[in-house]
Short mmCIF file of C-alpha atoms and ligand atoms in Angstrom, two decimals:
data_model
loop_
_atom_site.label_atom_id
_atom_site.label_comp_id
_atom_site.label_asym_id
_atom_site.label_seq_id
_atom_site.Cartn_x
_atom_site.Cartn_y
_atom_site.Cartn_z
CA MET A 1 0.59 0.19 0.09
CA THR A 2 1.28 3.71 -1.20
CA ASN A 3 -1.05 5.08 1.21
CA ASP A 4 -1.65 5.20 4.49
CA GLN A 5 -4.13 7.03 5.42
CA THR A 6 -6.90 4.69 7.22
CA TYR A 7 -10.71 4.94 6.41
CA VAL A 8 -13.45 3.61 8.79
CA ILE A 9 -16.46 2.95 8.24
CA ALA A 10 -18.62 2.49 11.37
CA GLY A 11 -21.95 0.38 10.63
CA ALA A 12 -21.30 -3.07 8.40
CA SER A 13 -24.20 -4.04 6.55
CA LEU A 14 -25.32 -2.88 2.79
CA ALA A 15 -24.23 0.60 2.99
CA GLY A 16 -20.58 0.25 5.11
CA ALA A 17 -20.38 -2.96 2.68
CA LYS A 18 -20.82 -1.60 -0.98
CA ALA A 19 -18.85 1.92 0.86
CA ALA A 20 -15.63 -0.55 1.08
CA GLU A 21 -15.99 -2.11 -1.92
CA THR A 22 -16.69 1.36 -3.95
CA LEU A 23 -13.98 2.87 -2.03
CA ARG A 24 -11.59 -0.12 -3.43
CA GLY A 25 -13.35 0.01 -6.30
CA GLU A 26 -12.05 3.88 -7.20
CA GLY A 27 -8.21 3.03 -6.10
CA PHE A 28 -7.76 3.49 -2.40
CA ASP A 29 -5.29 1.33 -1.14
CA GLY A 30 -4.82 2.95 2.46
CA GLU A 31 -6.58 0.54 5.00
CA VAL A 32 -10.04 0.34 5.08
CA VAL A 33 -11.58 -0.92 8.74
CA LEU A 34 -15.34 -1.94 8.26
CA VAL A 35 -16.55 -2.26 12.00
CA GLY A 36 -19.93 -3.76 12.63
CA ALA A 37 -22.14 -4.86 15.86
CA GLU A 38 -23.51 -7.83 14.38
CA ASP A 39 -21.79 -11.18 14.34
CA GLU A 40 -22.37 -12.39 10.29
CA ARG A 41 -20.72 -10.30 7.40
CA PRO A 42 -22.78 -8.00 5.62
CA TYR A 43 -26.35 -9.10 4.15
CA GLU A 44 -28.84 -7.85 3.15
CA ARG A 45 -32.64 -7.63 5.02
CA PRO A 46 -35.00 -7.19 2.41
CA PRO A 47 -35.11 -11.17 2.06
CA LEU A 48 -36.08 -11.56 6.48
CA SER A 49 -39.26 -10.31 6.18
CA LYS A 50 -40.29 -13.12 2.35
CA GLU A 51 -38.13 -15.87 1.27
CA TYR A 52 -35.74 -15.89 3.84
CA LEU A 53 -38.48 -16.38 6.78
CA ARG A 54 -40.47 -18.67 4.87
CA GLY A 55 -37.44 -20.82 4.27
CA GLU A 56 -37.24 -20.85 0.65
CA ALA A 57 -33.84 -19.01 0.42
CA GLY A 58 -30.69 -19.60 2.56
CA ARG A 59 -28.09 -18.03 3.97
CA GLU A 60 -26.16 -18.10 1.95
CA LYS A 61 -29.15 -15.66 -0.42
CA VAL A 62 -28.15 -13.22 1.60
CA TYR A 63 -24.91 -11.79 2.17
CA VAL A 64 -23.65 -8.50 0.29
CA HIS A 65 -20.47 -10.21 -1.02
CA ASP A 66 -18.99 -13.73 -0.39
CA GLU A 67 -16.88 -14.29 2.11
CA GLY A 68 -13.72 -14.74 0.46
CA PHE A 69 -14.64 -10.40 -0.55
CA TYR A 70 -13.50 -8.29 2.59
CA THR A 71 -10.00 -10.47 2.27
CA GLU A 72 -9.09 -10.68 -1.27
CA HIS A 73 -10.04 -6.39 -1.86
CA GLU A 74 -8.12 -5.81 1.96
CA ILE A 75 -10.50 -4.78 4.14
CA GLU A 76 -10.18 -4.88 7.48
CA LEU A 77 -13.97 -6.65 8.67
CA ARG A 78 -14.32 -6.54 12.01
CA LEU A 79 -17.27 -8.53 13.04
CA GLY A 80 -18.90 -8.07 16.66
CA ARG A 81 -17.19 -5.23 17.81
CA THR A 82 -19.42 -2.04 18.24
CA VAL A 83 -17.68 1.33 18.17
CA VAL A 84 -18.92 3.61 21.58
CA GLY A 85 -17.37 6.44 21.30
CA LEU A 86 -15.63 9.76 18.51
CA ASP A 87 -13.76 11.57 19.07
CA THR A 88 -14.07 14.18 16.51
CA ALA A 89 -11.00 16.72 17.37
CA GLY A 90 -9.09 13.54 17.46
CA ARG A 91 -10.24 12.00 14.11
CA GLU A 92 -10.24 8.80 17.27
CA LEU A 93 -12.84 5.71 17.64
CA VAL A 94 -13.48 4.17 20.55
CA LEU A 95 -14.99 0.09 20.06
CA ASP A 96 -16.44 -2.09 22.73
CA GLY A 97 -13.41 -2.82 25.24
CA GLY A 98 -11.49 0.32 24.91
CA GLU A 99 -9.40 -0.38 22.07
CA ARG A 100 -8.67 2.83 20.18
CA LEU A 101 -8.97 3.79 16.36
CA GLY A 102 -7.43 6.34 14.29
CA TYR A 103 -8.94 7.81 11.11
CA GLU A 104 -8.68 10.01 7.87
CA ARG A 105 -11.62 10.54 6.89
CA LEU A 106 -14.69 8.36 8.60
CA LEU A 107 -18.29 7.08 7.78
CA LEU A 108 -21.42 6.33 9.79
CA THR A 109 -23.15 3.23 8.25
CA THR A 110 -25.01 2.90 11.67
CA GLY A 111 -28.72 2.52 9.47
CA ALA A 112 -32.23 1.93 12.18
CA GLU A 113 -33.58 -0.05 14.46
CA PRO A 114 -36.98 -0.78 15.11
CA ARG A 115 -39.14 0.97 17.20
CA ARG A 116 -40.48 -0.38 20.11
CA LEU A 117 -43.88 -1.01 21.50
CA SER A 118 -44.61 0.58 25.39
CA VAL A 119 -47.75 -0.83 26.23
CA PRO A 120 -48.52 -3.49 29.79
CA GLY A 121 -46.74 -6.89 28.52
CA ALA A 122 -44.52 -5.45 25.60
CA GLU A 123 -42.07 -7.55 27.17
CA LEU A 124 -43.96 -11.03 28.00
CA GLU A 125 -41.72 -13.48 25.55
CA GLY A 126 -43.53 -14.39 22.10
CA VAL A 127 -43.72 -10.72 21.58
CA LEU A 128 -40.83 -9.99 18.52
CA TYR A 129 -39.21 -7.59 16.21
CA LEU A 130 -37.54 -7.90 12.64
CA ARG A 131 -34.58 -6.34 11.64
CA SER A 132 -31.33 -9.23 12.13
CA VAL A 133 -31.61 -11.95 10.49
CA GLY A 134 -30.89 -13.32 13.82
CA ASP A 135 -34.89 -12.38 13.93
CA SER A 136 -35.35 -13.76 10.85
CA ASP A 137 -34.90 -17.42 12.46
CA ALA A 138 -36.64 -16.56 15.46
CA LEU A 139 -39.51 -15.80 13.61
CA ARG A 140 -38.88 -18.27 11.66
CA GLU A 141 -38.66 -21.25 13.93
CA ARG A 142 -41.90 -19.55 15.45
CA LEU A 143 -44.10 -19.78 11.94
CA ASP A 144 -42.95 -23.01 11.70
CA ARG A 145 -44.75 -24.10 15.21
CA GLY A 146 -48.01 -23.04 13.11
CA GLY A 147 -51.05 -20.95 15.54
CA THR A 148 -51.79 -17.33 15.17
CA VAL A 149 -49.63 -14.49 14.47
CA VAL A 150 -50.51 -10.98 15.84
CA VAL A 151 -49.02 -8.39 13.93
CA VAL A 152 -48.91 -5.06 14.72
CA GLY A 153 -48.67 -1.82 12.48
CA ALA A 154 -49.40 -2.25 8.78
CA GLY A 155 -46.29 -0.62 7.25
CA TRP A 156 -43.99 -2.37 4.85
CA ILE A 157 -42.77 -4.65 7.37
CA GLY A 158 -46.04 -5.75 9.29
CA SER A 159 -47.32 -6.35 5.95
CA GLU A 160 -44.93 -8.79 4.45
CA VAL A 161 -44.68 -10.51 7.85
CA ALA A 162 -48.63 -11.33 7.29
CA ALA A 163 -47.94 -12.22 3.79
CA SER A 164 -45.44 -14.02 5.66
CA ALA A 165 -46.98 -16.17 7.94
CA ARG A 166 -50.04 -16.26 5.46
CA GLN A 167 -48.32 -18.36 3.16
CA ARG A 168 -46.92 -20.15 5.95
CA GLY A 169 -50.95 -21.23 7.06
CA LEU A 170 -50.97 -19.49 10.00
CA ASP A 171 -54.32 -17.29 11.24
CA VAL A 172 -52.95 -14.37 10.62
CA THR A 173 -54.82 -11.19 12.11
CA VAL A 174 -52.92 -6.74 11.32
CA ILE A 175 -53.82 -4.30 14.15
CA GLU A 176 -53.62 -1.31 12.77
CA PRO A 177 -54.21 2.42 13.67
CA ALA A 178 -54.55 3.90 10.14
CA SER A 179 -57.69 3.36 7.94
CA VAL A 180 -55.73 1.65 5.46
CA PRO A 181 -52.66 -0.04 4.96
CA LEU A 182 -49.39 1.89 4.80
CA GLU A 183 -51.15 5.29 4.56
CA ARG A 184 -48.94 7.56 5.51
CA VAL A 185 -46.99 6.86 2.79
CA LEU A 186 -49.98 5.39 -0.14
CA GLY A 187 -52.99 6.97 1.14
CA PRO A 188 -56.68 5.80 1.32
CA ALA A 189 -56.79 4.08 -2.47
CA VAL A 190 -53.90 2.63 -3.29
CA GLY A 191 -53.83 1.75 1.10
CA ALA A 192 -57.25 0.20 0.18
CA ILE A 193 -55.94 -2.57 -2.29
CA TYR A 194 -53.22 -3.73 0.22
CA ARG A 195 -56.03 -4.16 2.46
CA ASP A 196 -58.22 -5.74 -0.25
CA ILE A 197 -55.60 -8.25 -0.79
CA HIS A 198 -54.89 -9.28 2.85
CA THR A 199 -58.36 -9.20 3.44
CA ASP A 200 -58.27 -11.94 0.23
CA HIS A 201 -56.13 -14.34 1.25
CA GLY A 202 -57.59 -14.60 4.93
CA VAL A 203 -55.65 -11.92 6.71
CA GLN A 204 -58.14 -10.43 9.89
CA MET A 205 -57.62 -6.87 9.10
CA LEU A 206 -58.34 -4.99 11.88
CA LEU A 207 -57.95 -0.66 11.15
CA GLY A 208 -58.65 2.16 12.98
CA THR A 209 -57.93 0.62 16.41
CA GLY A 210 -54.56 -0.13 18.31
CA VAL A 211 -52.80 -2.33 21.26
CA GLU A 212 -54.24 -1.42 24.95
CA ALA A 213 -51.90 -4.25 26.79
CA PHE A 214 -50.53 -7.68 25.57
CA GLU A 215 -51.65 -10.09 28.19
CA GLY A 216 -49.50 -13.70 29.05
CA HIS A 217 -48.64 -15.60 32.32
CA THR A 218 -44.81 -15.86 30.85
CA ARG A 219 -45.47 -15.82 27.72
CA VAL A 220 -47.89 -13.42 25.15
CA GLU A 221 -51.29 -15.11 24.66
CA ARG A 222 -53.38 -12.61 24.36
CA VAL A 223 -53.81 -8.68 22.83
CA ARG A 224 -56.17 -6.93 24.29
CA THR A 225 -57.15 -3.48 21.45
CA SER A 226 -57.99 0.16 21.92
CA ASP A 227 -61.15 -0.18 20.60
CA GLY A 228 -62.14 -3.50 23.52
CA ARG A 229 -61.03 -6.93 21.35
CA GLU A 230 -59.39 -9.40 22.93
CA LEU A 231 -57.77 -11.54 20.60
CA GLY A 232 -55.62 -14.80 21.47
CA CYS A 233 -52.63 -15.59 20.35
CA ASP A 234 -49.65 -17.55 19.89
CA LEU A 235 -47.08 -15.34 18.94
CA VAL A 236 -47.07 -11.33 18.09
CA VAL A 237 -44.40 -9.17 15.68
CA VAL A 238 -44.45 -5.56 16.49
CA GLY A 239 -44.09 -3.56 12.53
CA ILE A 240 -44.67 0.25 13.85
CA GLY A 241 -41.55 1.48 12.11
CA VAL A 242 -37.95 2.27 12.13
CA GLU A 243 -35.32 4.99 14.43
CA PRO A 244 -32.60 6.38 12.66
CA ARG A 245 -29.61 5.32 14.67
CA THR A 246 -27.58 8.27 15.94
CA ALA A 247 -26.74 7.48 20.32
CA LEU A 248 -22.82 7.70 18.45
CA ALA A 249 -22.74 10.24 16.15
CA GLY A 250 -24.96 12.58 18.87
CA GLN A 251 -22.58 12.07 21.44
CA ALA A 252 -19.86 13.57 19.42
CA GLY A 253 -21.91 16.59 19.11
CA LEU A 254 -22.82 15.95 15.50
CA ALA A 255 -25.62 18.13 14.47
CA LEU A 256 -28.59 15.92 14.23
CA ASP A 257 -32.60 16.06 13.54
CA ASN A 258 -34.46 13.02 12.13
CA GLY A 259 -30.88 11.14 11.69
CA ILE A 260 -27.05 12.26 11.28
CA LEU A 261 -27.84 16.02 9.41
CA VAL A 262 -25.36 15.46 5.32
CA ASP A 263 -25.80 17.94 2.67
CA GLU A 264 -25.90 16.99 -0.73
CA GLN A 265 -22.21 14.62 -0.62
CA LEU A 266 -23.30 13.29 2.23
CA ARG A 267 -20.97 15.89 4.73
CA THR A 268 -22.30 15.56 8.30
CA SER A 269 -21.59 18.58 10.26
CA ALA A 270 -17.97 16.89 11.52
CA GLN A 271 -14.21 17.49 9.22
CA GLY A 272 -13.88 14.09 7.32
CA VAL A 273 -17.28 12.37 8.99
CA PHE A 274 -19.68 10.91 6.58
CA ALA A 275 -22.96 9.47 7.16
CA ALA A 276 -25.27 6.71 4.55
CA GLY A 277 -28.26 4.70 4.57
CA ASP A 278 -31.68 4.78 6.69
CA VAL A 279 -28.85 6.83 9.77
CA ALA A 280 -28.51 9.72 7.49
CA ASN A 281 -30.78 12.77 6.62
CA ALA A 282 -29.30 14.58 3.22
CA GLN A 283 -30.22 17.16 2.03
CA HIS A 284 -31.80 16.32 -1.76
CA PRO A 285 -30.97 18.95 -4.60
CA PHE A 286 -34.30 18.04 -6.87
CA TYR A 287 -36.38 18.33 -3.65
CA GLY A 288 -34.74 21.06 -1.97
CA GLN A 289 -34.79 19.29 1.46
CA ARG A 290 -33.13 16.75 3.91
CA ILE A 291 -34.82 13.33 3.14
CA ARG A 292 -34.58 10.55 5.40
CA VAL A 293 -34.77 7.38 3.04
CA GLU A 294 -35.76 3.79 5.11
CA HIS A 295 -35.05 1.57 1.89
CA TRP A 296 -32.85 -0.65 0.59
CA ALA A 297 -31.93 0.77 -3.21
CA ASN A 298 -30.81 3.95 -0.51
CA ALA A 299 -28.24 2.32 1.03
CA LEU A 300 -27.06 0.58 -1.36
CA ASN A 301 -26.63 3.32 -3.84
CA GLN A 302 -25.57 6.39 -1.25
CA GLY A 303 -22.98 3.42 0.22
CA PRO A 304 -21.18 4.09 -2.37
CA ALA A 305 -21.63 7.83 -2.68
CA ALA A 306 -20.50 8.67 0.32
CA ALA A 307 -17.32 6.35 -0.90
CA ARG A 308 -16.63 8.47 -3.50
CA SER A 309 -16.77 12.26 -1.38
CA MET A 310 -15.02 10.82 1.42
CA LEU A 311 -12.04 10.83 -2.22
CA GLY A 312 -12.74 13.26 -2.49
CA HIS A 313 -15.32 13.48 -5.26
CA THR A 314 -17.96 16.59 -5.41
CA ASP A 315 -20.82 14.59 -7.27
CA ARG A 316 -23.92 15.73 -5.24
CA TYR A 317 -26.50 12.88 -4.61
CA GLN A 318 -29.69 13.20 -6.02
CA ARG A 319 -31.56 9.90 -7.09
CA LEU A 320 -34.79 9.69 -6.70
CA PRO A 321 -36.13 7.30 -3.70
CA TYR A 322 -37.39 4.61 -4.99
CA PHE A 323 -38.28 1.24 -2.83
CA PHE A 324 -39.58 -2.45 -3.74
CA SER A 325 -42.59 -4.88 -1.96
CA ASP A 326 -43.20 -8.44 -2.42
CA GLN A 327 -46.53 -9.80 -0.93
CA TYR A 328 -48.28 -12.97 -1.79
CA ASP A 329 -48.09 -12.45 -5.48
CA LEU A 330 -47.89 -9.11 -6.17
CA GLY A 331 -44.92 -7.65 -6.71
CA MET A 332 -44.62 -3.11 -6.68
CA GLU A 333 -42.41 -0.47 -7.23
CA TYR A 334 -42.57 2.85 -5.93
CA THR A 335 -40.21 5.85 -6.91
CA GLY A 336 -40.08 9.46 -5.85
CA TYR A 337 -41.53 11.14 -3.07
CA ALA A 338 -44.96 12.55 -1.75
CA PRO A 339 -45.56 13.98 1.40
CA SER A 340 -48.56 15.53 0.24
CA TRP A 341 -50.43 15.20 -3.17
CA ASP A 342 -53.99 16.81 -4.89
CA GLN A 343 -54.64 13.56 -6.54
CA VAL A 344 -53.49 9.96 -7.63
CA VAL A 345 -54.20 8.84 -11.49
CA PHE A 346 -54.82 4.92 -11.92
CA ARG A 347 -53.70 3.84 -15.52
CA GLY A 348 -55.09 -0.14 -15.43
CA ASP A 349 -57.55 -1.25 -13.33
CA PRO A 350 -56.48 -1.61 -9.74
CA ALA A 351 -58.89 -5.07 -9.46
CA SER A 352 -56.88 -6.38 -12.05
CA ARG A 353 -53.83 -6.51 -9.65
CA GLU A 354 -51.86 -4.78 -12.15
CA PHE A 355 -51.87 -0.88 -12.80
CA ILE A 356 -49.64 1.79 -12.58
CA ALA A 357 -50.80 4.15 -9.98
CA PHE A 358 -49.44 8.36 -10.59
CA TRP A 359 -49.48 10.91 -7.15
CA ILE A 360 -49.54 14.36 -8.29
CA ALA A 361 -49.20 17.55 -6.79
CA ALA A 362 -49.82 21.25 -8.91
CA GLU A 363 -50.17 19.24 -11.37
CA ARG A 364 -46.52 17.36 -11.83
CA VAL A 365 -46.20 13.36 -11.19
CA VAL A 366 -44.00 13.67 -7.95
CA ALA A 367 -44.54 9.37 -7.40
CA ALA A 368 -45.62 6.44 -8.83
CA ILE A 369 -46.27 3.00 -7.82
CA ASN A 370 -45.83 -0.11 -10.48
CA VAL A 371 -47.82 -3.10 -8.88
CA ASN A 372 -46.53 -6.32 -10.74
CA VAL A 373 -46.35 -4.13 -14.22
CA TRP A 374 -41.94 -3.82 -15.02
CA ASP A 375 -39.68 -2.44 -16.35
CA VAL A 376 -41.52 1.58 -16.02
CA THR A 377 -39.01 2.93 -13.26
CA ASP A 378 -37.26 4.76 -15.93
CA PRO A 379 -40.20 6.62 -18.04
CA ILE A 380 -41.38 7.05 -14.04
CA LYS A 381 -38.24 8.50 -13.01
CA ARG A 382 -38.16 11.08 -16.42
CA LEU A 383 -41.44 11.88 -15.62
CA ILE A 384 -40.84 13.24 -11.97
CA ASN A 385 -37.97 14.49 -12.90
CA ALA A 386 -39.48 16.64 -16.04
CA ARG A 387 -41.27 18.67 -12.61
CA GLN A 388 -44.15 19.64 -16.04
CA PRO A 389 -47.23 19.06 -16.10
CA VAL A 390 -49.28 15.94 -17.03
CA ASP A 391 -52.84 15.54 -18.87
CA ASP A 392 -54.24 13.24 -16.87
CA ARG A 393 -56.02 11.88 -19.28
CA ARG A 394 -53.03 10.71 -21.07
CA LEU A 395 -51.29 9.17 -18.17
CA ALA A 396 -54.25 7.17 -17.63
CA ASP A 397 -54.92 6.05 -20.85
CA LEU A 398 -53.11 2.55 -22.01
CA ASP A 399 -52.87 2.62 -25.36
CA ILE A 400 -50.52 5.79 -25.55
CA PRO A 401 -46.75 4.07 -24.34
CA LEU A 402 -45.60 5.29 -21.13
CA GLU A 403 -42.37 6.11 -22.77
CA THR A 404 -43.85 8.51 -25.16
CA LEU A 405 -45.20 10.81 -22.41
CA ALA A 406 -41.44 10.84 -20.71
CA PRO A 407 -39.85 14.05 -21.19
CA ASP A 408 -37.00 13.27 -23.27
CA HIS A 409 -39.10 11.03 -25.92
CA LYS A 410 -38.80 13.14 -28.96
CA GLY A 411 -37.70 16.15 -26.88
CA SER A 412 -40.90 17.14 -24.66
CA LEU A 413 -43.70 15.91 -22.75
CA ALA A 414 -46.96 14.75 -25.26
C1 FAD B 1 -37.14 -7.28 7.10
C2 FAD B 1 -36.93 -6.04 6.46
C3 FAD B 1 -37.29 -5.84 4.89
C4 FAD B 1 -37.03 -4.95 4.44
N1 FAD B 1 -37.38 -5.25 2.87
C5 FAD B 1 -36.96 -4.09 2.08
C6 FAD B 1 -37.53 -4.16 0.64
O1 FAD B 1 -38.29 -4.87 0.75
N2 FAD B 1 -37.29 -2.84 -0.24
C7 FAD B 1 -36.56 -2.21 0.57
O2 FAD B 1 -36.17 -0.75 -0.05
N3 FAD B 1 -36.35 -1.59 1.12
C8 FAD B 1 -36.35 -2.81 2.48
N4 FAD B 1 -35.44 -3.26 4.03
C9 FAD B 1 -34.91 -2.04 4.38
C10 FAD B 1 -33.65 -1.21 3.81
O3 FAD B 1 -33.54 -3.27 4.59
C11 FAD B 1 -32.86 -0.57 4.89
O4 FAD B 1 -33.02 0.36 3.87
C12 FAD B 1 -31.10 -1.07 4.55
O5 FAD B 1 -30.80 -2.61 5.82
C13 FAD B 1 -29.98 -0.01 5.72
O6 FAD B 1 -29.20 -0.40 5.28
P1 FAD B 1 -27.84 0.57 6.01
O7 FAD B 1 -26.68 -0.27 5.67
O8 FAD B 1 -28.38 1.84 6.06
O9 FAD B 1 -29.04 0.08 7.51
P2 FAD B 1 -28.64 -1.32 8.64
O10 FAD B 1 -29.17 -2.15 7.39
O11 FAD B 1 -29.54 -1.21 9.31
O12 FAD B 1 -26.95 -1.92 8.86
C14 FAD B 1 -26.84 -1.10 9.65
C15 FAD B 1 -25.82 -1.74 10.40
O13 FAD B 1 -25.09 -0.88 11.19
C16 FAD B 1 -24.24 -1.60 12.84
N5 FAD B 1 -24.17 -0.16 13.77
C17 FAD B 1 -24.82 -0.31 14.12
N6 FAD B 1 -24.15 1.05 15.16
C18 FAD B 1 -23.20 0.64 14.98
C19 FAD B 1 -21.89 1.36 15.77
N7 FAD B 1 -22.21 1.76 17.13
N8 FAD B 1 -20.86 -0.02 16.00
C20 FAD B 1 -21.00 -1.10 15.09
N9 FAD B 1 -22.07 -1.32 14.09
C21 FAD B 1 -22.47 -0.46 14.30
C22 FAD B 1 -25.66 -2.38 13.06
O14 FAD B 1 -25.55 -3.40 13.92
C23 FAD B 1 -26.20 -2.83 11.81
O15 FAD B 1 -25.48 -4.12 11.21
C24 FAD B 1 -36.49 -3.60 4.77
C25 FAD B 1 -35.16 -4.05 5.74
C26 FAD B 1 -35.88 -4.78 6.52
C27 FAD B 1 -35.55 -4.86 8.06
#
């Protein structure tokens, strides 16, 4: 090695692993140290609520890189080690056990952790959360026993767990305070489609209600809802969102607000310290505001972007948010960001469960979901990036190819 600098990445999951890969890919030949609190080498989480949870895919399928990758690329992988202290003035980290580790550049990819439900009985055995591969193993082992599961929260994780549990033949009840699943992101019209899909598969959807308490002697046996029901169960899975893991950054005095604040080049408020993935609340050039994205594609792309920034590149991270979900035989992709909207336009019949829905604000497409319709992400991105008024009748018209509505087709928006 000709470079004697040390670049450290704290958090060995998707964003961290892809950043380490990029440092080497870009030719950095100083030391790269990837520190991770988990014992597993970096892995991907999406299968943990889907095929891995159902036992349809083995452990080898979830890893970001094969086993030899880190040694081959001289990436020092420190697993089962937690960074417990950060001195940004002295450019030094403290690992559990007291070891100190100096750095020239540091990337924080500490991710997010499940929000906990604090109601009576929340600590009972059988009340589970899902974030890690160990959590997924524990849940799968419970699903193998069959019985009745109550899922608290109809967000993405809760909805996918409900679908997987149902596919494994368990009786499933979902409790969700909103009026439809995924309401905050999808709104009532598209959320209702997901409600119906679950109902069609035999899931009992208890909407507009919450959890009052979990009850049982040593393990959870019943859920009491806020509208006065008592549901017997063998198992509860809580999926009520995640919180960014900011303790380390906060203790070091980095600027925080719903995550670690970073600029368009993913630089934190401390010199030489960067952040990416679920933990980063990043200034987005397209939206002109900060956005924290808790999805796979963001970790996949922002990790490498942060690595390039660590190396002195000045590109701005400006990918549109994108995520996917699989429930039963329904696959979807969502592109864009729609905190509010005026109208939802459907292209294709939602009842056929093969459609695109566009969220329109001020006559512009701001986001879209494609459900069981594929290879449309590029024209959707172009429509959003164009920020041009669209004709909703043409958008809905299946006879007009989507590509011809996207702006770089013959130079203008049709
Ligand atoms: C079950 C499940 C299913 C999902 N499905 C989808 C999906 O279908 N589509 C989609 O778009 N997204 C999905 N996601 C979200 C996606 O997995 C996350 O956005 C992604 O994992 C974020 O990656 P990350 O590297 O930023 O953080 P994380 O994956 O949270 O990893 C952070 C890592 O940092 C480690 N760490 C934290 N603090 C320290 C410290 N102080 N010292 C050392 N290590 C530390 C943690 O142990 C962890 O390993 C899913 C998530 C889960 C849990």
